[in-house]
């Protein structure tokens, strides 16, 4: 379980960081050189999701969505200095609970 959560956390960091590089280039006027680490981070993100132990890709991606939401709010706080409000935190808690159900809920057979 910790390996799965760690994989998701690292994937989220790579996805958010890669997308932020594009944001910085297009919205913040940064150099196009920001795209190089951005693309590498997004490739690493995709590779990391294939390492998740799930019965099929759709389940791995669905559960990842919950982790991504929490990680995005953490990114907003740590990198962009924007504190999440109570609705952000409640939504993140719901999505993480959903991710847990998707990954670890009882399955027949």
PDB file of N, CA and C in Angstrom:
ATOM      1  N   UNK A   1       0.811  -1.186   0.000  1.00  0.00           N
ATOM      2  CA  UNK A   1       0.000   0.000   0.000  1.00  0.00           C
ATOM      3  C   UNK A   1       0.863   1.263   0.000  1.00  0.00           C
ATOM      4  N   UNK A   2       1.913   1.296   0.816  1.00  0.00           N
ATOM      5  CA  UNK A   2       2.787   2.473   0.851  1.00  0.00           C
ATOM      6  C   UNK A   2       3.506   2.678  -0.481  1.00  0.00           C
ATOM      7  N   UNK A   3       3.866   1.569  -1.122  1.00  0.00           N
ATOM      8  CA  UNK A   3       4.532   1.675  -2.423  1.00  0.00           C
ATOM      9  C   UNK A   3       3.581   2.296  -3.447  1.00  0.00           C
ATOM     10  N   UNK A   4       2.324   1.881  -3.419  1.00  0.00           N
ATOM     11  CA  UNK A   4       1.332   2.434  -4.336  1.00  0.00           C
ATOM     12  C   UNK A   4       1.131   3.923  -4.073  1.00  0.00           C
ATOM     13  N   UNK A   5       0.954   4.287  -2.804  1.00  0.00           N
ATOM     14  CA  UNK A   5       0.759   5.700  -2.469  1.00  0.00           C
ATOM     15  C   UNK A   5       1.988   6.538  -2.825  1.00  0.00           C
ATOM     16  N   UNK A   6       3.163   5.983  -2.589  1.00  0.00           N
ATOM     17  CA  UNK A   6       4.385   6.686  -2.963  1.00  0.00           C
ATOM     18  C   UNK A   6       4.502   6.872  -4.465  1.00  0.00           C
ATOM     19  N   UNK A   7       4.126   5.837  -5.217  1.00  0.00           N
ATOM     20  CA  UNK A   7       4.138   5.940  -6.673  1.00  0.00           C
ATOM     21  C   UNK A   7       3.175   6.997  -7.165  1.00  0.00           C
ATOM     22  N   UNK A   8       1.978   7.011  -6.568  1.00  0.00           N
ATOM     23  CA  UNK A   8       1.004   8.033  -6.933  1.00  0.00           C
ATOM     24  C   UNK A   8       1.507   9.428  -6.570  1.00  0.00           C
ATOM     25  N   UNK A   9       2.098   9.577  -5.410  1.00  0.00           N
ATOM     26  CA  UNK A   9       2.594  10.888  -4.985  1.00  0.00           C
ATOM     27  C   UNK A   9       3.686  11.392  -5.921  1.00  0.00           C
ATOM     28  N   UNK A  10       4.601  10.511  -6.289  1.00  0.00           N
ATOM     29  CA  UNK A  10       5.669  10.904  -7.209  1.00  0.00           C
ATOM     30  C   UNK A  10       5.108  11.213  -8.590  1.00  0.00           C
ATOM     31  N   UNK A  11       4.139  10.416  -9.048  1.00  0.00           N
ATOM     32  CA  UNK A  11       3.495  10.685 -10.337  1.00  0.00           C
ATOM     33  C   UNK A  11       2.814  12.051 -10.316  1.00  0.00           C
ATOM     34  N   UNK A  12       2.144  12.362  -9.215  1.00  0.00           N
ATOM     35  CA  UNK A  12       1.459  13.653  -9.108  1.00  0.00           C
ATOM     36  C   UNK A  12       2.462  14.801  -9.156  1.00  0.00           C
ATOM     37  N   UNK A  13       3.571  14.668  -8.456  1.00  0.00           N
ATOM     38  CA  UNK A  13       4.603  15.698  -8.483  1.00  0.00           C
ATOM     39  C   UNK A  13       5.104  15.915  -9.907  1.00  0.00           C
ATOM     40  N   UNK A  14       5.331  14.827 -10.634  1.00  0.00           N
ATOM     41  CA  UNK A  14       5.814  14.936 -12.012  1.00  0.00           C
ATOM     42  C   UNK A  14       4.761  15.556 -12.922  1.00  0.00           C
ATOM     43  N   UNK A  15       3.510  15.141 -12.769  1.00  0.00           N
ATOM     44  CA  UNK A  15       2.466  15.696 -13.626  1.00  0.00           C
ATOM     45  C   UNK A  15       2.253  17.185 -13.349  1.00  0.00           C
ATOM     46  N   UNK A  16       2.135  17.531 -12.091  1.00  0.00           N
ATOM     47  CA  UNK A  16       1.891  18.937 -11.744  1.00  0.00           C
ATOM     48  C   UNK A  16       3.101  19.791 -12.133  1.00  0.00           C
ATOM     49  N   UNK A  17       4.298  19.302 -11.848  1.00  0.00           N
ATOM     50  CA  UNK A  17       5.492  20.047 -12.227  1.00  0.00           C
ATOM     51  C   UNK A  17       5.617  20.204 -13.733  1.00  0.00           C
ATOM     52  N   UNK A  18       5.318  19.148 -14.475  1.00  0.00           N
ATOM     53  CA  UNK A  18       5.374  19.226 -15.934  1.00  0.00           C
ATOM     54  C   UNK A  18       4.351  20.191 -16.499  1.00  0.00           C
ATOM     55  N   UNK A  19       3.144  20.120 -15.987  1.00  0.00           N
ATOM     56  CA  UNK A  19       2.103  21.045 -16.444  1.00  0.00           C
ATOM     57  C   UNK A  19       2.415  22.474 -16.017  1.00  0.00           C
ATOM     58  N   UNK A  20       2.991  22.634 -14.844  1.00  0.00           N
ATOM     59  CA  UNK A  20       3.350  23.977 -14.380  1.00  0.00           C
ATOM     60  C   UNK A  20       4.416  24.598 -15.288  1.00  0.00           C
ATOM     61  N   UNK A  21       5.306  23.780 -15.822  1.00  0.00           N
ATOM     62  CA  UNK A  21       6.318  24.305 -16.741  1.00  0.00           C
ATOM     63  C   UNK A  21       5.644  24.920 -17.971  1.00  0.00           C
ATOM     64  N   UNK A  22       4.602  24.264 -18.486  1.00  0.00           N
ATOM     65  CA  UNK A  22       3.852  24.831 -19.607  1.00  0.00           C
ATOM     66  C   UNK A  22       3.106  26.098 -19.182  1.00  0.00           C
ATOM     67  N   UNK A  23       2.540  26.073 -17.984  1.00  0.00           N
ATOM     68  CA  UNK A  23       1.847  27.246 -17.438  1.00  0.00           C
ATOM     69  C   UNK A  23       2.824  28.433 -17.345  1.00  0.00           C
ATOM     70  N   UNK A  24       4.016  28.149 -16.820  1.00  0.00           N
ATOM     71  CA  UNK A  24       5.019  29.207 -16.663  1.00  0.00           C
ATOM     72  C   UNK A  24       5.399  29.804 -18.017  1.00  0.00           C
ATOM     73  N   UNK A  25       5.532  28.955 -19.018  1.00  0.00           N
ATOM     74  CA  UNK A  25       5.899  29.424 -20.353  1.00  0.00           C
ATOM     75  C   UNK A  25       4.771  30.246 -20.982  1.00  0.00           C
ATOM     76  N   UNK A  26       3.556  29.696 -20.955  1.00  0.00           N
ATOM     77  CA  UNK A  26       2.451  30.348 -21.658  1.00  0.00           C
ATOM     78  C   UNK A  26       1.776  31.461 -20.869  1.00  0.00           C
ATOM     79  N   UNK A  27       1.711  31.327 -19.554  1.00  0.00           N
ATOM     80  CA  UNK A  27       0.950  32.294 -18.759  1.00  0.00           C
ATOM     81  C   UNK A  27       1.820  33.266 -17.968  1.00  0.00           C
ATOM     82  N   UNK A  28       3.038  32.839 -17.660  1.00  0.00           N
ATOM     83  CA  UNK A  28       3.906  33.691 -16.850  1.00  0.00           C
ATOM     84  C   UNK A  28       5.054  34.304 -17.654  1.00  0.00           C
ATOM     85  N   UNK A  29       5.100  34.011 -18.949  1.00  0.00           N
ATOM     86  CA  UNK A  29       6.113  34.603 -19.809  1.00  0.00           C
ATOM     87  C   UNK A  29       7.518  34.059 -19.632  1.00  0.00           C
ATOM     88  N   UNK A  30       7.648  32.868 -19.072  1.00  0.00           N
ATOM     89  CA  UNK A  30       8.978  32.274 -18.907  1.00  0.00           C
ATOM     90  C   UNK A  30       9.517  31.775 -20.256  1.00  0.00           C
ATOM     91  N   UNK A  31      10.777  31.479 -20.285  1.00  0.00           N
ATOM     92  CA  UNK A  31      11.447  30.994 -21.487  1.00  0.00           C
ATOM     93  C   UNK A  31      10.860  29.648 -21.933  1.00  0.00           C
ATOM     94  N   UNK A  32      10.921  29.422 -23.239  1.00  0.00           N
ATOM     95  CA  UNK A  32      10.480  28.131 -23.784  1.00  0.00           C
ATOM     96  C   UNK A  32      11.361  26.989 -23.282  1.00  0.00           C
ATOM     97  N   UNK A  33      12.517  27.304 -22.729  1.00  0.00           N
ATOM     98  CA  UNK A  33      13.378  26.263 -22.160  1.00  0.00           C
ATOM     99  C   UNK A  33      12.702  25.548 -20.988  1.00  0.00           C
ATOM    100  N   UNK A  34      11.701  26.183 -20.384  1.00  0.00           N
ATOM    101  CA  UNK A  34      10.942  25.531 -19.313  1.00  0.00           C
ATOM    102  C   UNK A  34      10.249  24.270 -19.831  1.00  0.00           C
ATOM    103  N   UNK A  35      10.043  24.191 -21.133  1.00  0.00           N
ATOM    104  CA  UNK A  35       9.342  23.041 -21.704  1.00  0.00           C
ATOM    105  C   UNK A  35      10.174  21.763 -21.645  1.00  0.00           C
ATOM    106  N   UNK A  36      11.478  21.894 -21.652  1.00  0.00           N
ATOM    107  CA  UNK A  36      12.341  20.697 -21.634  1.00  0.00           C
ATOM    108  C   UNK A  36      12.122  19.889 -20.350  1.00  0.00           C
ATOM    109  N   UNK A  37      12.308  20.466 -19.172  1.00  0.00           N
ATOM    110  CA  UNK A  37      12.036  19.667 -17.970  1.00  0.00           C
ATOM    111  C   UNK A  37      10.547  19.336 -17.839  1.00  0.00           C
ATOM    112  N   UNK A  38       9.684  20.199 -18.389  1.00  0.00           N
ATOM    113  CA  UNK A  38       8.253  19.925 -18.332  1.00  0.00           C
ATOM    114  C   UNK A  38       7.894  18.653 -19.084  1.00  0.00           C
ATOM    115  N   UNK A  39       8.410  18.514 -20.282  1.00  0.00           N
ATOM    116  CA  UNK A  39       8.141  17.310 -21.079  1.00  0.00           C
ATOM    117  C   UNK A  39       8.746  16.081 -20.401  1.00  0.00           C
ATOM    118  N   UNK A  40       9.952  16.205 -19.890  1.00  0.00           N
ATOM    119  CA  UNK A  40      10.580  15.074 -19.190  1.00  0.00           C
ATOM    120  C   UNK A  40       9.760  14.657 -17.965  1.00  0.00           C
ATOM    121  N   UNK A  41       9.255  15.638 -17.236  1.00  0.00           N
ATOM    122  CA  UNK A  41       8.434  15.333 -16.061  1.00  0.00           C
ATOM    123  C   UNK A  41       7.143  14.632 -16.469  1.00  0.00           C
ATOM    124  N   UNK A  42       6.522  15.071 -17.562  1.00  0.00           N
ATOM    125  CA  UNK A  42       5.282  14.441 -18.006  1.00  0.00           C
ATOM    126  C   UNK A  42       5.525  13.019 -18.518  1.00  0.00           C
ATOM    127  N   UNK A  43       6.646  12.797 -19.164  1.00  0.00           N
ATOM    128  CA  UNK A  43       6.991  11.431 -19.578  1.00  0.00           C
ATOM    129  C   UNK A  43       7.220  10.538 -18.357  1.00  0.00           C
ATOM    130  N   UNK A  44       7.886  11.069 -17.365  1.00  0.00           N
ATOM    131  CA  UNK A  44       8.120  10.311 -16.130  1.00  0.00           C
ATOM    132  C   UNK A  44       6.798  10.005 -15.434  1.00  0.00           C
ATOM    133  N   UNK A  45       5.901  10.973 -15.407  1.00  0.00           N
ATOM    134  CA  UNK A  45       4.568  10.773 -14.838  1.00  0.00           C
ATOM    135  C   UNK A  45       3.869   9.587 -15.506  1.00  0.00           C
ATOM    136  N   UNK A  46       3.837   9.574 -16.834  1.00  0.00           N
ATOM    137  CA  UNK A  46       3.165   8.485 -17.548  1.00  0.00           C
ATOM    138  C   UNK A  46       3.821   7.144 -17.241  1.00  0.00           C
ATOM    139  N   UNK A  47       5.134   7.113 -17.196  1.00  0.00           N
ATOM    140  CA  UNK A  47       5.849   5.874 -16.886  1.00  0.00           C
ATOM    141  C   UNK A  47       5.513   5.397 -15.469  1.00  0.00           C
ATOM    142  N   UNK A  48       5.490   6.336 -14.515  1.00  0.00           N
ATOM    143  CA  UNK A  48       5.201   5.967 -13.128  1.00  0.00           C
ATOM    144  C   UNK A  48       3.813   5.354 -12.977  1.00  0.00           C
ATOM    145  N   UNK A  49       2.836   5.864 -13.706  1.00  0.00           N
ATOM    146  CA  UNK A  49       1.493   5.286 -13.582  1.00  0.00           C
ATOM    147  C   UNK A  49       1.444   3.844 -14.074  1.00  0.00           C
ATOM    148  N   UNK A  50       2.330   3.480 -15.004  1.00  0.00           N
ATOM    149  CA  UNK A  50       2.352   2.080 -15.449  1.00  0.00           C
ATOM    150  C   UNK A  50       2.949   1.154 -14.387  1.00  0.00           C
ATOM    151  N   UNK A  51       3.601   1.707 -13.394  1.00  0.00           N
ATOM    152  CA  UNK A  51       4.215   0.919 -12.315  1.00  0.00           C
ATOM    153  C   UNK A  51       3.232   0.629 -11.178  1.00  0.00           C
ATOM    154  N   UNK A  52       2.072   1.261 -11.194  1.00  0.00           N
ATOM    155  CA  UNK A  52       1.083   1.069 -10.134  1.00  0.00           C
ATOM    156  C   UNK A  52       0.479  -0.321 -10.247  1.00  0.00           C
ATOM    157  N   UNK A  53       0.367  -0.996  -9.109  1.00  0.00           N
ATOM    158  CA  UNK A  53      -0.206  -2.340  -9.077  1.00  0.00           C
ATOM    159  C   UNK A  53      -1.728  -2.239  -9.020  1.00  0.00           C
ATOM    160  N   UNK A  54      -2.354  -2.324 -10.186  1.00  0.00           N
ATOM    161  CA  UNK A  54      -3.814  -2.290 -10.281  1.00  0.00           C
ATOM    162  C   UNK A  54      -4.236  -3.307 -11.329  1.00  0.00           C
ATOM    163  N   UNK A  55      -5.470  -3.782 -11.215  1.00  0.00           N
ATOM    164  CA  UNK A  55      -5.955  -4.819 -12.121  1.00  0.00           C
ATOM    165  C   UNK A  55      -6.003  -4.335 -13.570  1.00  0.00           C
ATOM    166  N   UNK A  56      -6.299  -3.068 -13.778  1.00  0.00           N
ATOM    167  CA  UNK A  56      -6.328  -2.522 -15.127  1.00  0.00           C
ATOM    168  C   UNK A  56      -6.054  -1.028 -15.084  1.00  0.00           C
ATOM    169  N   UNK A  57      -5.704  -0.467 -16.222  1.00  0.00           N
ATOM    170  CA  UNK A  57      -5.270   0.931 -16.299  1.00  0.00           C
ATOM    171  C   UNK A  57      -6.343   1.894 -15.807  1.00  0.00           C
ATOM    172  N   UNK A  58      -7.585   1.673 -16.195  1.00  0.00           N
ATOM    173  CA  UNK A  58      -8.651   2.584 -15.797  1.00  0.00           C
ATOM    174  C   UNK A  58      -8.774   2.726 -14.292  1.00  0.00           C
ATOM    175  N   UNK A  59      -8.613   1.628 -13.570  1.00  0.00           N
ATOM    176  CA  UNK A  59      -8.676   1.687 -12.108  1.00  0.00           C
ATOM    177  C   UNK A  59      -7.475   2.452 -11.550  1.00  0.00           C
ATOM    178  N   UNK A  60      -6.310   2.229 -12.105  1.00  0.00           N
ATOM    179  CA  UNK A  60      -5.124   2.955 -11.646  1.00  0.00           C
ATOM    180  C   UNK A  60      -5.298   4.451 -11.873  1.00  0.00           C
ATOM    181  N   UNK A  61      -5.835   4.841 -13.033  1.00  0.00           N
ATOM    182  CA  UNK A  61      -6.011   6.255 -13.346  1.00  0.00           C
ATOM    183  C   UNK A  61      -7.107   6.878 -12.491  1.00  0.00           C
ATOM    184  N   UNK A  62      -8.184   6.140 -12.266  1.00  0.00           N
ATOM    185  CA  UNK A  62      -9.291   6.661 -11.455  1.00  0.00           C
ATOM    186  C   UNK A  62      -8.837   6.935 -10.029  1.00  0.00           C
ATOM    187  N   UNK A  63      -8.121   6.000  -9.444  1.00  0.00           N
ATOM    188  CA  UNK A  63      -7.629   6.192  -8.081  1.00  0.00           C
ATOM    189  C   UNK A  63      -6.604   7.320  -8.026  1.00  0.00           C
ATOM    190  N   UNK A  64      -5.808   7.438  -9.060  1.00  0.00           N
ATOM    191  CA  UNK A  64      -4.809   8.507  -9.113  1.00  0.00           C
ATOM    192  C   UNK A  64      -5.467   9.884  -9.052  1.00  0.00           C
ATOM    193  N   UNK A  65      -6.651  10.000  -9.612  1.00  0.00           N
ATOM    194  CA  UNK A  65      -7.346  11.283  -9.617  1.00  0.00           C
ATOM    195  C   UNK A  65      -7.491  11.879  -8.228  1.00  0.00           C
ATOM    196  N   UNK A  66      -7.817  11.043  -7.258  1.00  0.00           N
ATOM    197  CA  UNK A  66      -7.953  11.522  -5.888  1.00  0.00           C
ATOM    198  C   UNK A  66      -6.642  12.015  -5.313  1.00  0.00           C
ATOM    199  N   UNK A  67      -5.587  11.276  -5.571  1.00  0.00           N
ATOM    200  CA  UNK A  67      -4.266  11.680  -5.085  1.00  0.00           C
ATOM    201  C   UNK A  67      -3.831  12.975  -5.767  1.00  0.00           C
ATOM    202  N   UNK A  68      -4.126  13.090  -7.048  1.00  0.00           N
ATOM    203  CA  UNK A  68      -3.771  14.295  -7.797  1.00  0.00           C
ATOM    204  C   UNK A  68      -4.416  15.538  -7.192  1.00  0.00           C
ATOM    205  N   UNK A  69      -5.670  15.440  -6.811  1.00  0.00           N
ATOM    206  CA  UNK A  69      -6.367  16.591  -6.240  1.00  0.00           C
ATOM    207  C   UNK A  69      -5.667  17.064  -4.966  1.00  0.00           C
ATOM    208  N   UNK A  70      -5.350  16.138  -4.086  1.00  0.00           N
ATOM    209  CA  UNK A  70      -4.640  16.510  -2.865  1.00  0.00           C
ATOM    210  C   UNK A  70      -3.275  17.104  -3.161  1.00  0.00           C
ATOM    211  N   UNK A  71      -2.557  16.503  -4.097  1.00  0.00           N
ATOM    212  CA  UNK A  71      -1.228  16.998  -4.454  1.00  0.00           C
ATOM    213  C   UNK A  71      -1.298  18.380  -5.097  1.00  0.00           C
ATOM    214  N   UNK A  72      -2.323  18.626  -5.902  1.00  0.00           N
ATOM    215  CA  UNK A  72      -2.467  19.930  -6.548  1.00  0.00           C
ATOM    216  C   UNK A  72      -2.711  21.029  -5.509  1.00  0.00           C
ATOM    217  N   UNK A  73      -3.501  20.721  -4.500  1.00  0.00           N
ATOM    218  CA  UNK A  73      -3.725  21.699  -3.434  1.00  0.00           C
ATOM    219  C   UNK A  73      -2.447  21.944  -2.627  1.00  0.00           C
ATOM    220  N   UNK A  74      -1.695  20.884  -2.396  1.00  0.00           N
ATOM    221  CA  UNK A  74      -0.413  21.038  -1.705  1.00  0.00           C
ATOM    222  C   UNK A  74       0.553  21.880  -2.544  1.00  0.00           C
ATOM    223  N   UNK A  75       0.583  21.643  -3.845  1.00  0.00           N
ATOM    224  CA  UNK A  75       1.407  22.440  -4.764  1.00  0.00           C
ATOM    225  C   UNK A  75       1.011  23.911  -4.686  1.00  0.00           C
ATOM    226  N   UNK A  76      -0.300  24.166  -4.733  1.00  0.00           N
ATOM    227  CA  UNK A  76      -0.782  25.550  -4.675  1.00  0.00           C
ATOM    228  C   UNK A  76      -0.279  26.239  -3.407  1.00  0.00           C
ATOM    229  N   UNK A  77      -0.258  25.501  -2.319  1.00  0.00           N
ATOM    230  CA  UNK A  77       0.183  26.075  -1.040  1.00  0.00           C
ATOM    231  C   UNK A  77       1.690  26.291  -1.005  1.00  0.00           C
ATOM    232  N   UNK A  78       2.439  25.256  -1.366  1.00  0.00           N
ATOM    233  CA  UNK A  78       3.892  25.308  -1.216  1.00  0.00           C
ATOM    234  C   UNK A  78       4.595  26.099  -2.312  1.00  0.00           C
ATOM    235  N   UNK A  79       4.120  25.995  -3.542  1.00  0.00           N
ATOM    236  CA  UNK A  79       4.805  26.636  -4.669  1.00  0.00           C
ATOM    237  C   UNK A  79       4.204  28.002  -4.990  1.00  0.00           C
ATOM    238  N   UNK A  80       2.875  28.082  -4.944  1.00  0.00           N
ATOM    239  CA  UNK A  80       2.213  29.311  -5.362  1.00  0.00           C
ATOM    240  C   UNK A  80       1.740  30.185  -4.204  1.00  0.00           C
ATOM    241  N   UNK A  81       1.890  29.688  -2.984  1.00  0.00           N
ATOM    242  CA  UNK A  81       1.524  30.476  -1.818  1.00  0.00           C
ATOM    243  C   UNK A  81       0.031  30.685  -1.628  1.00  0.00           C
ATOM    244  N   UNK A  82      -0.786  29.822  -2.195  1.00  0.00           N
ATOM    245  CA  UNK A  82      -2.240  29.929  -2.090  1.00  0.00           C
ATOM    246  C   UNK A  82      -2.762  28.859  -1.133  1.00  0.00           C
ATOM    247  N   UNK A  83      -3.346  29.289  -0.036  1.00  0.00           N
ATOM    248  CA  UNK A  83      -3.872  28.338   0.947  1.00  0.00           C
ATOM    249  C   UNK A  83      -5.227  27.803   0.502  1.00  0.00           C
ATOM    250  N   UNK A  84      -5.417  26.494   0.602  1.00  0.00           N
ATOM    251  CA  UNK A  84      -6.734  25.948   0.279  1.00  0.00           C
ATOM    252  C   UNK A  84      -7.744  26.360   1.348  1.00  0.00           C
ATOM    253  N   UNK A  85      -8.994  26.547   0.931  1.00  0.00           N
ATOM    254  CA  UNK A  85     -10.037  26.857   1.910  1.00  0.00           C
ATOM    255  C   UNK A  85     -10.712  25.566   2.369  1.00  0.00           C
ATOM    256  N   UNK A  86     -11.679  25.683   3.229  1.00  0.00           N
ATOM    257  CA  UNK A  86     -12.308  24.484   3.794  1.00  0.00           C
ATOM    258  C   UNK A  86     -12.998  23.650   2.730  1.00  0.00           C
ATOM    259  N   UNK A  87     -13.499  24.281   1.670  1.00  0.00           N
ATOM    260  CA  UNK A  87     -14.162  23.530   0.605  1.00  0.00           C
ATOM    261  C   UNK A  87     -13.139  22.762  -0.223  1.00  0.00           C
ATOM    262  N   UNK A  88     -11.981  23.365  -0.445  1.00  0.00           N
ATOM    263  CA  UNK A  88     -10.893  22.656  -1.120  1.00  0.00           C
ATOM    264  C   UNK A  88     -10.495  21.417  -0.317  1.00  0.00           C
ATOM    265  N   UNK A  89     -10.327  21.608   0.988  1.00  0.00           N
ATOM    266  CA  UNK A  89      -9.907  20.497   1.848  1.00  0.00           C
ATOM    267  C   UNK A  89     -10.979  19.412   1.923  1.00  0.00           C
ATOM    268  N   UNK A  90     -12.245  19.809   2.006  1.00  0.00           N
ATOM    269  CA  UNK A  90     -13.328  18.821   2.041  1.00  0.00           C
ATOM    270  C   UNK A  90     -13.377  18.042   0.732  1.00  0.00           C
ATOM    271  N   UNK A  91     -13.241  18.734  -0.386  1.00  0.00           N
ATOM    272  CA  UNK A  91     -13.236  18.056  -1.679  1.00  0.00           C
ATOM    273  C   UNK A  91     -12.069  17.091  -1.815  1.00  0.00           C
ATOM    274  N   UNK A  92     -10.895  17.511  -1.343  1.00  0.00           N
ATOM    275  CA  UNK A  92      -9.719  16.639  -1.393  1.00  0.00           C
ATOM    276  C   UNK A  92      -9.931  15.402  -0.525  1.00  0.00           C
ATOM    277  N   UNK A  93     -10.509  15.581   0.650  1.00  0.00           N
ATOM    278  CA  UNK A  93     -10.770  14.434   1.533  1.00  0.00           C
ATOM    279  C   UNK A  93     -11.733  13.457   0.872  1.00  0.00           C
ATOM    280  N   UNK A  94     -12.780  13.973   0.247  1.00  0.00           N
ATOM    281  CA  UNK A  94     -13.731  13.101  -0.454  1.00  0.00           C
ATOM    282  C   UNK A  94     -13.059  12.353  -1.599  1.00  0.00           C
ATOM    283  N   UNK A  95     -12.239  13.056  -2.352  1.00  0.00           N
ATOM    284  CA  UNK A  95     -11.590  12.404  -3.487  1.00  0.00           C
ATOM    285  C   UNK A  95     -10.573  11.361  -3.037  1.00  0.00           C
ATOM    286  N   UNK A  96      -9.870  11.620  -1.938  1.00  0.00           N
ATOM    287  CA  UNK A  96      -8.930  10.625  -1.418  1.00  0.00           C
ATOM    288  C   UNK A  96      -9.661   9.405  -0.867  1.00  0.00           C
ATOM    289  N   UNK A  97     -10.801   9.635  -0.235  1.00  0.00           N
ATOM    290  CA  UNK A  97     -11.612   8.503   0.230  1.00  0.00           C
ATOM    291  C   UNK A  97     -12.079   7.673  -0.965  1.00  0.00           C
ATOM    292  N   UNK A  98     -12.486   8.343  -2.019  1.00  0.00           N
ATOM    293  CA  UNK A  98     -12.894   7.632  -3.232  1.00  0.00           C
ATOM    294  C   UNK A  98     -11.752   6.849  -3.848  1.00  0.00           C
ATOM    295  N   UNK A  99     -10.573   7.438  -3.870  1.00  0.00           N
ATOM    296  CA  UNK A  99      -9.402   6.732  -4.394  1.00  0.00           C
ATOM    297  C   UNK A  99      -9.119   5.480  -3.577  1.00  0.00           C
ATOM    298  N   UNK A 100      -9.257   5.590  -2.255  1.00  0.00           N
ATOM    299  CA  UNK A 100      -9.049   4.415  -1.395  1.00  0.00           C
ATOM    300  C   UNK A 100     -10.052   3.316  -1.684  1.00  0.00           C
ATOM    301  N   UNK A 101     -11.297   3.690  -1.889  1.00  0.00           N
ATOM    302  CA  UNK A 101     -12.318   2.693  -2.225  1.00  0.00           C
ATOM    303  C   UNK A 101     -12.026   2.016  -3.559  1.00  0.00           C
ATOM    304  N   UNK A 102     -11.608   2.798  -4.525  1.00  0.00           N
ATOM    305  CA  UNK A 102     -11.300   2.235  -5.843  1.00  0.00           C
ATOM    306  C   UNK A 102     -10.150   1.239  -5.752  1.00  0.00           C
ATOM    307  N   UNK A 103      -9.115   1.598  -5.016  1.00  0.00           N
ATOM    308  CA  UNK A 103      -7.932   0.735  -4.933  1.00  0.00           C
ATOM    309  C   UNK A 103      -8.101  -0.451  -3.998  1.00  0.00           C
ATOM    310  N   UNK A 104      -8.728  -0.211  -2.840  1.00  0.00           N
ATOM    311  CA  UNK A 104      -8.690  -1.226  -1.792  1.00  0.00           C
ATOM    312  C   UNK A 104     -10.052  -1.769  -1.388  1.00  0.00           C
ATOM    313  N   UNK A 105     -11.104  -1.372  -2.110  1.00  0.00           N
ATOM    314  CA  UNK A 105     -12.431  -1.902  -1.786  1.00  0.00           C
ATOM    315  C   UNK A 105     -12.498  -3.401  -2.077  1.00  0.00           C
ATOM    316  N   UNK A 106     -13.351  -4.104  -1.332  1.00  0.00           N
ATOM    317  CA  UNK A 106     -13.462  -5.552  -1.551  1.00  0.00           C
ATOM    318  C   UNK A 106     -13.980  -5.858  -2.955  1.00  0.00           C
ATOM    319  N   UNK A 107     -13.392  -6.820  -3.580  1.00  0.00           N
ATOM    320  CA  UNK A 107     -13.768  -7.231  -4.932  1.00  0.00           C
ATOM    321  C   UNK A 107     -14.160  -8.701  -4.916  1.00  0.00           C
ATOM    322  N   UNK A 108     -15.184  -9.061  -5.656  1.00  0.00           N
ATOM    323  CA  UNK A 108     -15.523 -10.483  -5.742  1.00  0.00           C
ATOM    324  C   UNK A 108     -14.451 -11.243  -6.528  1.00  0.00           C
ATOM    325  N   UNK A 109     -14.178 -12.418  -6.076  1.00  0.00           N
ATOM    326  CA  UNK A 109     -13.257 -13.310  -6.784  1.00  0.00           C
ATOM    327  C   UNK A 109     -11.914 -12.832  -6.792  1.00  0.00           C
TER     328      UNK A 109
END
